[in-house]
Amino acid sequence: MTPRWGRWGPDDEVGAPNLIGPAEVRAAVGLVSAGRVIKLGMDLGPATVVPPHRKRIERSMSRDGGDYAAGARRPGGFQFAEEVWSFAAHSGTHIDALSHAWYDDQLYNGFPGNGTRSTTGAQRCGAEKLAPLVTRGVLIDAAPGSSLPASTPVTADDLRASGVALRPGDVVLIRTGWVTAMVSDPLGYCDHEPGIDTSAAEWLAEADVAAVGADNYAVEVQPAPPGEMFPVHQLLLRDCGIPLIENLLLDELAAAGAAEFCFVAAPLPLVGGTAGPVCPLALL
Amino acid sequence: MTPRWGRWGPDDEVGAPNLIGPAEVRAAVGLVSAGRVIKLGMDLGPATVVPPHRKRIERSMSRDGGDYAAGARRPGGFQFAEEVWSFAAHSGTHIDALSHAWYDDQLYNGFPGNGTRSTTGAQRCGAEKLAPLVTRGVLIDAAPGSSLPASTPVTADDLRASGVALRPGDVVLIRTGWVTAMVSDPLGYCDHEPGIDTSAAEWLAEADVAAVGADNYAVEVQPAPPGEMFPVHQLLLRDCGIPLIENLLLDELAAAGAAEFCFVAAPLPLVGGTAGPVCPLALL
Amino acid sequence: MTPRWGRWGPDDEVGAPNLIGPAEVRAAVGLVSAGRVIKLGMDLGPATVVPPHRKRIERSMSRDGGDYAAGARRPGGFQFAEEVWSFAAHSGTHIDALSHAWYDDQLYNGFPGNGTRSTTGAQRCGAEKLAPLVTRGVLIDAAPGSSLPASTPVTADDLRASGVALRPGDVVLIRTGWVTAMVSDPLGYCDHEPGIDTSAAEWLAEADVAAVGADNYAVEVQPAPPGEMFPVHQLLLRDCGIPLIENLLLDELAAAGAAEFCFVAAPLPLVGGTAGPVCPLALL
Amino acid sequence: MTPRWGRWGPDDEVGAPNLIGPAEVRAAVGLVSAGRVIKLGMDLGPATVVPPHRKRIERSMSRDGGDYAAGARRPGGFQFAEEVWSFAAHSGTHIDALSHAWYDDQLYNGFPGNGTRSTTGAQRCGAEKLAPLVTRGVLIDAAPGSSLPASTPVTADDLRASGVALRPGDVVLIRTGWVTAMVSDPLGYCDHEPGIDTSAAEWLAEADVAAVGADNYAVEVQPAPPGEMFPVHQLLLRDCGIPLIENLLLDELAAAGAAEFCFVAAPLPLVGGTAGPVCPLALL
């Protein structure tokens, strides 16, 4: 796909979320009728499964109840606990920043890949540039009541067949049911996931969506065709500036049966990061 | 203040956010008219100031643009960057979980403080139990256009004088202007902050607010009266189950002049944690 | 075994290494004839196998060659690389400090177990109190040219049968050949190791050794008898103040055929730690 | 200085410690007469001062005495404590690996600087390649009983004036007294240290020393001449393959008055690292 750069100016680091303006926000909140809030983000803890090649999630208590049991005392009887967290940015539910993936040494909008360094992190398109998303959400359930088999592609034809009518600025969530494989088969979860292929990605990009999410490891089907790596990442993140939302929990939302809803996601603004951890909400 | 435990049952770990039901959610989204989204969370990065006693925020690139410049190659020309983050849970903008502070060896609702251990983190009232907040937000600006002097208490009388009429389930945000001290005087930022005192905390608790936030280090005035430590934490978190939202950025919201707004905050569900990092939004 | 506490005074945190005095140091260096130096410590890196319940070893480059390839420049053409390491104290080759294991709430010499807290680490018998060991080393090869089967105990009779005559202040190294299981079976490496049992531990303690080491996970045979956990740790570390040296590499030393040698080990003085990582040397 | 590469073959990653052979080891242990062991390494803990640009040393208890006080129980009454450490490789007393500093994109012996990457660490001359040092140590006290003023160079003439006769394979330790500034002035400790200049470095390299150490931040005088950065690092590490030992504690050794001694240092073999933490010993 020809890179769609320059559409929001040569300095733009936001990409497709620029498609969400006041009208889209108003329309989104107008979809709320039941007053129901559904969490789409997963718990993050030492027991959360992460791919074998990534750092495990660590929680280190710097002060806890054991200290008081062991005799520690503070003025006024005050007792408190604190901890330090350490995890890979792409753990759990997160939004891939536009700095996450690229090719030919150029990120989205032509920014140099060389600008992402050990010393600085991503100098362009870091996670702190991810716009908060408040817009219409649309769920496409590719496996109602079940789970797609490993490595099943979700194609443009599949999306068309869903009958969904997209509008610019929509966030499209694709349910594969695959997230249940995370615990039972952590390695297969990454390596053989069902997900969208490049035909679907192009169709979504042409529909001017603001972001694409799924309940799998990387939104896109794995493995990629021979000789390729993450072609949907290359197309959506780098060529089109469309953030990806990964490791979503979509079963409760699917069960609720809402065709559309108000989607809200405000990722942690990690400066120079390549992803923003987030707990997105669907408001029904 | 007499602990208000048992109100939502002996096993409740949510506390005052139970006051937000479908009606409150519907009312909140009904406040949106301009379609404007204001971020209330601060950027998190190595340059973000944290109190001297806490770990600094660390970003460690595990793969970056320098690797490709140095010669690394992937199939299909794919290039990507990733990193690991490490930070104290109470860094930047975050919501204190009900497990954060207590006294007499009992947390909110009588759960044992001893249950928060090095090996387990908080077994009760951890950050993963923090309810997402979608409700009416109310801003009380204690220092319009400026900043309160160090150690200035904001009292119940001050809150009453603001003329604000609270409703159960509201999130109340108190602007002190103090967050600007974070960079200029990191130690003073913690030790001498203006903020609410226990009279204000009691008034807010009696109004049945769902949560209280401020643009300072700990919501409450520092230092505490002699012989006490964080009495507002003890009262709101432990006695009343009311989460605190700290290190907010409130200047843009104050400048917008909205008396009320739709407040949305979905903290990271850190299992066994004592705080949930978050980027809250005000929808106007 | 009756705890041997108080032998070096009520404040002693060193334990059996007190048995090494100037005479033992002189005797040890007097054993060097070939001028050969054998490393007994293993490499520590991300690929080093650690038990599944422990944190993996992490190396995070904060500055590297990729940064210069990507365009970074320093005055005078200077280029440098640095990194941060993170690992469990008991990773790789290390000496267990006397604070590592205890029972009945008392450490070696009666110090309270409660003194080891999240906030302080080990206030007594931390790794910084481990004495550097320069003394006679004696190797007992329990499986010459091969490896003991899983869970094989090395008993007092086995040690006696070796014909070794011990002297107070000796460091005794026991070769099981088991360390090769670390890579092939990381979980079995911990759970089913051959090693000394309590009869052997008592025999060594009565011989007044300064420390005991082995080429396995925990020096002692696993699993422990039903209802017990690490009885040799309890006996040697806690009752007798004898440090344990774990995960040694002893094949090259065994192949050298030296009956005795000069043993040198100076662990990292990690303040409040429960183990000191180390690369011991045998000088022949 | 013309790089002295190829002396030990095109694949050599060890450098000047190749000068230590069996004869040097035997001669070194032959210097031991008193049987006295002096630690030259400093304690490493959260309170250890590190330069402001480096990560602080962190100790995180994963299990401690507080857990048992809070009610944790293990079979057989077993109690134990463990922790995770995190620190910059160049914290405290350490040996700079030959991968630490370079220029013109080439490390010692012509290895490419590009080989040190975020993903791999140092593929050449990493800390795991540092040879253990067992050799004659020589102390040159540049400030007997006191401390050199800030930024005082120690020159070749100063070293010559000490009257020391060096032999190939010696480790030379230079006492400046500056290490006391670490606590009182952490920033000045790095920026204005007294230490050797390039004339001294050349003199030491010509004497064929195996390594050079000092009781300061970087062995060499700071600041460097205008337009240069760490010229002694460039000369010794990169051009000559001579490791540097930094942040030594030399006061006790100086007070002992030994002209020569047996020096032993076995750094942690951190794979792909740029420094090896170590607790060197002087045996007298």
PDB file of C-alpha atoms in Angstrom, chain B residues 35-173:
ATOM      1  CA  GLY B  35     -17.103  16.930  22.189  1.00  0.00           C
ATOM      2  CA  ARG B  36     -13.831  18.031  23.717  1.00  0.00           C
ATOM      3  CA  VAL B  37     -11.402  15.577  25.343  1.00  0.00           C
ATOM      4  CA  ILE B  38      -8.939  16.857  27.937  1.00  0.00           C
ATOM      5  CA  LYS B  39      -6.117  14.647  29.221  1.00  0.00           C
ATOM      6  CA  LEU B  40      -5.599  14.952  32.966  1.00  0.00           C
ATOM      7  CA  GLY B  41      -2.619  12.554  33.196  1.00  0.00           C
ATOM      8  CA  MET B  42       1.034  13.472  32.978  1.00  0.00           C
ATOM      9  CA  ASP B  43       3.711  12.015  30.730  1.00  0.00           C
ATOM     10  CA  LEU B  44       5.742   9.216  32.293  1.00  0.00           C
ATOM     11  CA  GLY B  45       9.391   9.037  31.356  1.00  0.00           C
ATOM     12  CA  PRO B  46      12.931   9.064  32.677  1.00  0.00           C
ATOM     13  CA  ALA B  47      12.707  12.855  33.003  1.00  0.00           C
ATOM     14  CA  THR B  48       9.483  12.768  35.020  1.00  0.00           C
ATOM     15  CA  VAL B  49      10.245  13.942  38.512  1.00  0.00           C
ATOM     16  CA  VAL B  50       9.545  11.429  41.258  1.00  0.00           C
ATOM     17  CA  PRO B  51      10.013  11.911  44.993  1.00  0.00           C
ATOM     18  CA  PRO B  52      13.611  11.260  46.061  1.00  0.00           C
ATOM     19  CA  HIS B  53      12.593   8.211  48.115  1.00  0.00           C
ATOM     20  CA  ARG B  54      11.029   6.471  45.156  1.00  0.00           C
ATOM     21  CA  LYS B  55      12.592   4.643  42.233  1.00  0.00           C
ATOM     22  CA  ARG B  56      13.076   6.733  39.139  1.00  0.00           C
ATOM     23  CA  ILE B  57      11.141   5.848  36.006  1.00  0.00           C
ATOM     24  CA  GLU B  58      13.267   3.702  33.723  1.00  0.00           C
ATOM     25  CA  ARG B  59      12.903   2.893  30.058  1.00  0.00           C
ATOM     26  CA  SER B  60      15.224   0.184  28.725  1.00  0.00           C
ATOM     27  CA  MET B  61      15.169  -0.464  24.992  1.00  0.00           C
ATOM     28  CA  SER B  62      15.451  -4.165  24.263  1.00  0.00           C
ATOM     29  CA  ARG B  63      15.543  -3.492  20.522  1.00  0.00           C
ATOM     30  CA  ASP B  64      15.759  -0.160  18.716  1.00  0.00           C
ATOM     31  CA  GLY B  65      16.701   1.703  15.583  1.00  0.00           C
ATOM     32  CA  GLY B  66      20.365   1.570  16.512  1.00  0.00           C
ATOM     33  CA  ASP B  67      20.347  -2.188  16.064  1.00  0.00           C
ATOM     34  CA  TYR B  68      19.365  -1.810  12.418  1.00  0.00           C
ATOM     35  CA  ALA B  69      21.844   1.004  11.894  1.00  0.00           C
ATOM     36  CA  ALA B  70      24.427  -1.392  13.322  1.00  0.00           C
ATOM     37  CA  GLY B  71      23.513  -4.019  10.791  1.00  0.00           C
ATOM     38  CA  ALA B  72      20.639  -6.105  12.169  1.00  0.00           C
ATOM     39  CA  ARG B  73      18.269  -7.458   9.510  1.00  0.00           C
ATOM     40  CA  ARG B  74      14.885  -9.200   9.768  1.00  0.00           C
ATOM     41  CA  PRO B  75      12.872 -11.098   7.137  1.00  0.00           C
ATOM     42  CA  GLY B  76      10.883  -8.902   4.801  1.00  0.00           C
ATOM     43  CA  GLY B  77      12.846  -5.845   5.887  1.00  0.00           C
ATOM     44  CA  PHE B  78      10.783  -5.682   9.069  1.00  0.00           C
ATOM     45  CA  GLN B  79      12.148  -3.323  11.705  1.00  0.00           C
ATOM     46  CA  PHE B  80      10.740  -2.845  15.157  1.00  0.00           C
ATOM     47  CA  ALA B  81      11.565  -1.479  18.572  1.00  0.00           C
ATOM     48  CA  GLU B  82      10.520  -2.552  22.041  1.00  0.00           C
ATOM     49  CA  GLU B  83      11.352  -1.629  25.583  1.00  0.00           C
ATOM     50  CA  VAL B  84      10.888  -2.486  29.223  1.00  0.00           C
ATOM     51  CA  TRP B  85       9.546  -0.025  31.771  1.00  0.00           C
ATOM     52  CA  SER B  86      10.189   0.025  35.467  1.00  0.00           C
ATOM     53  CA  PHE B  87       8.591   2.480  37.880  1.00  0.00           C
ATOM     54  CA  ALA B  88       7.046   2.837  41.294  1.00  0.00           C
ATOM     55  CA  ALA B  89       3.283   2.311  41.195  1.00  0.00           C
ATOM     56  CA  HIS B  90       2.785   5.738  42.729  1.00  0.00           C
ATOM     57  CA  SER B  91       4.709   7.560  39.964  1.00  0.00           C
ATOM     58  CA  GLY B  92       3.002  10.200  37.871  1.00  0.00           C
ATOM     59  CA  THR B  93      -0.789  10.288  37.706  1.00  0.00           C
ATOM     60  CA  HIS B  94      -2.269   7.304  39.522  1.00  0.00           C
ATOM     61  CA  ILE B  95      -5.155   6.134  41.671  1.00  0.00           C
ATOM     62  CA  ASP B  96      -4.310   4.911  45.148  1.00  0.00           C
ATOM     63  CA  ALA B  97      -5.828   1.486  45.633  1.00  0.00           C
ATOM     64  CA  LEU B  98      -7.599   0.793  48.918  1.00  0.00           C
ATOM     65  CA  SER B  99      -4.637  -1.427  49.857  1.00  0.00           C
ATOM     66  CA  HIS B 100      -2.246   1.513  49.904  1.00  0.00           C
ATOM     67  CA  ALA B 101      -2.699   2.854  53.434  1.00  0.00           C
ATOM     68  CA  TRP B 102      -4.202   1.662  56.692  1.00  0.00           C
ATOM     69  CA  TYR B 103      -3.789   1.539  60.493  1.00  0.00           C
ATOM     70  CA  ASP B 104      -4.401  -0.850  63.366  1.00  0.00           C
ATOM     71  CA  ASP B 105      -3.411  -3.692  61.019  1.00  0.00           C
ATOM     72  CA  GLN B 106      -6.689  -3.432  59.124  1.00  0.00           C
ATOM     73  CA  LEU B 107      -7.378  -2.204  55.620  1.00  0.00           C
ATOM     74  CA  TYR B 108     -10.679  -0.934  54.315  1.00  0.00           C
ATOM     75  CA  ASN B 109     -13.559  -3.211  55.249  1.00  0.00           C
ATOM     76  CA  GLY B 110     -11.473  -4.902  57.928  1.00  0.00           C
ATOM     77  CA  PHE B 111      -9.190  -6.910  55.677  1.00  0.00           C
ATOM     78  CA  PRO B 112      -5.904  -7.772  57.394  1.00  0.00           C
ATOM     79  CA  GLY B 113      -2.894  -5.589  56.599  1.00  0.00           C
ATOM     80  CA  ASN B 114      -0.814  -8.745  56.961  1.00  0.00           C
ATOM     81  CA  GLY B 115      -2.252  -9.982  53.696  1.00  0.00           C
ATOM     82  CA  THR B 116      -0.037  -7.605  51.748  1.00  0.00           C
ATOM     83  CA  ARG B 117       3.305  -9.399  51.539  1.00  0.00           C
ATOM     84  CA  SER B 118       6.519  -9.457  49.520  1.00  0.00           C
ATOM     85  CA  THR B 119       5.494 -12.726  47.947  1.00  0.00           C
ATOM     86  CA  THR B 120       1.886 -11.907  47.093  1.00  0.00           C
ATOM     87  CA  GLY B 121       1.428  -8.178  46.968  1.00  0.00           C
ATOM     88  CA  ALA B 122      -1.968  -7.006  48.195  1.00  0.00           C
ATOM     89  CA  GLN B 123      -4.242 -10.018  48.471  1.00  0.00           C
ATOM     90  CA  ARG B 124      -7.151  -7.704  49.209  1.00  0.00           C
ATOM     91  CA  CYS B 125      -8.054  -4.362  47.625  1.00  0.00           C
ATOM     92  CA  GLY B 126      -5.254  -4.519  45.060  1.00  0.00           C
ATOM     93  CA  ALA B 127      -5.221  -2.149  42.096  1.00  0.00           C
ATOM     94  CA  GLU B 128      -6.926  -4.769  39.923  1.00  0.00           C
ATOM     95  CA  LYS B 129     -10.000  -4.254  42.118  1.00  0.00           C
ATOM     96  CA  LEU B 130     -10.187  -0.526  41.343  1.00  0.00           C
ATOM     97  CA  ALA B 131     -13.410   0.070  39.451  1.00  0.00           C
ATOM     98  CA  PRO B 132     -13.186   2.062  36.229  1.00  0.00           C
ATOM     99  CA  LEU B 133     -14.642   5.476  36.924  1.00  0.00           C
ATOM    100  CA  VAL B 134     -17.202   6.889  34.482  1.00  0.00           C
ATOM    101  CA  THR B 135     -19.180   9.502  36.337  1.00  0.00           C
ATOM    102  CA  ARG B 136     -19.786  13.181  36.817  1.00  0.00           C
ATOM    103  CA  GLY B 137     -16.605  15.102  37.548  1.00  0.00           C
ATOM    104  CA  VAL B 138     -16.592  18.341  39.484  1.00  0.00           C
ATOM    105  CA  LEU B 139     -13.642  20.687  39.639  1.00  0.00           C
ATOM    106  CA  ILE B 140     -13.041  22.858  42.662  1.00  0.00           C
ATOM    107  CA  ASP B 141     -10.355  25.374  41.852  1.00  0.00           C
ATOM    108  CA  ALA B 142      -8.743  26.443  45.130  1.00  0.00           C
ATOM    109  CA  ALA B 143      -6.337  28.832  43.439  1.00  0.00           C
ATOM    110  CA  PRO B 144      -7.825  30.196  40.210  1.00  0.00           C
ATOM    111  CA  GLY B 145      -5.085  31.301  37.867  1.00  0.00           C
ATOM    112  CA  SER B 146      -2.366  30.713  40.426  1.00  0.00           C
ATOM    113  CA  SER B 147      -1.003  28.259  42.968  1.00  0.00           C
ATOM    114  CA  LEU B 148      -1.668  27.819  46.658  1.00  0.00           C
ATOM    115  CA  PRO B 149       1.343  28.537  48.872  1.00  0.00           C
ATOM    116  CA  ALA B 150       3.184  25.591  50.380  1.00  0.00           C
ATOM    117  CA  SER B 151       1.407  23.754  53.197  1.00  0.00           C
ATOM    118  CA  THR B 152      -1.863  25.632  52.740  1.00  0.00           C
ATOM    119  CA  PRO B 153      -4.786  23.536  53.988  1.00  0.00           C
ATOM    120  CA  VAL B 154      -7.944  23.359  51.926  1.00  0.00           C
ATOM    121  CA  THR B 155     -10.698  22.979  54.535  1.00  0.00           C
ATOM    122  CA  ALA B 156     -14.336  21.928  54.612  1.00  0.00           C
ATOM    123  CA  ASP B 157     -15.219  25.605  54.799  1.00  0.00           C
ATOM    124  CA  ASP B 158     -13.223  26.272  51.651  1.00  0.00           C
ATOM    125  CA  LEU B 159     -15.065  23.516  49.817  1.00  0.00           C
ATOM    126  CA  ARG B 160     -18.434  24.718  51.071  1.00  0.00           C
ATOM    127  CA  ALA B 161     -17.557  28.252  50.032  1.00  0.00           C
ATOM    128  CA  SER B 162     -17.031  27.060  46.476  1.00  0.00           C
ATOM    129  CA  GLY B 163     -20.774  26.658  46.252  1.00  0.00           C
ATOM    130  CA  VAL B 164     -20.496  23.275  44.610  1.00  0.00           C
ATOM    131  CA  ALA B 165     -23.478  20.967  45.078  1.00  0.00           C
ATOM    132  CA  LEU B 166     -22.204  17.403  45.157  1.00  0.00           C
ATOM    133  CA  ARG B 167     -24.124  14.282  44.289  1.00  0.00           C
ATOM    134  CA  PRO B 168     -23.384  10.716  45.372  1.00  0.00           C
ATOM    135  CA  GLY B 169     -20.948   9.064  42.975  1.00  0.00           C
ATOM    136  CA  ASP B 170     -19.262  12.289  41.903  1.00  0.00           C
ATOM    137  CA  VAL B 171     -15.517  12.452  41.440  1.00  0.00           C
ATOM    138  CA  VAL B 172     -14.235  15.669  42.943  1.00  0.00           C
ATOM    139  CA  LEU B 173     -11.029  17.186  41.611  1.00  0.00           C
TER     140      LEU B 173
END
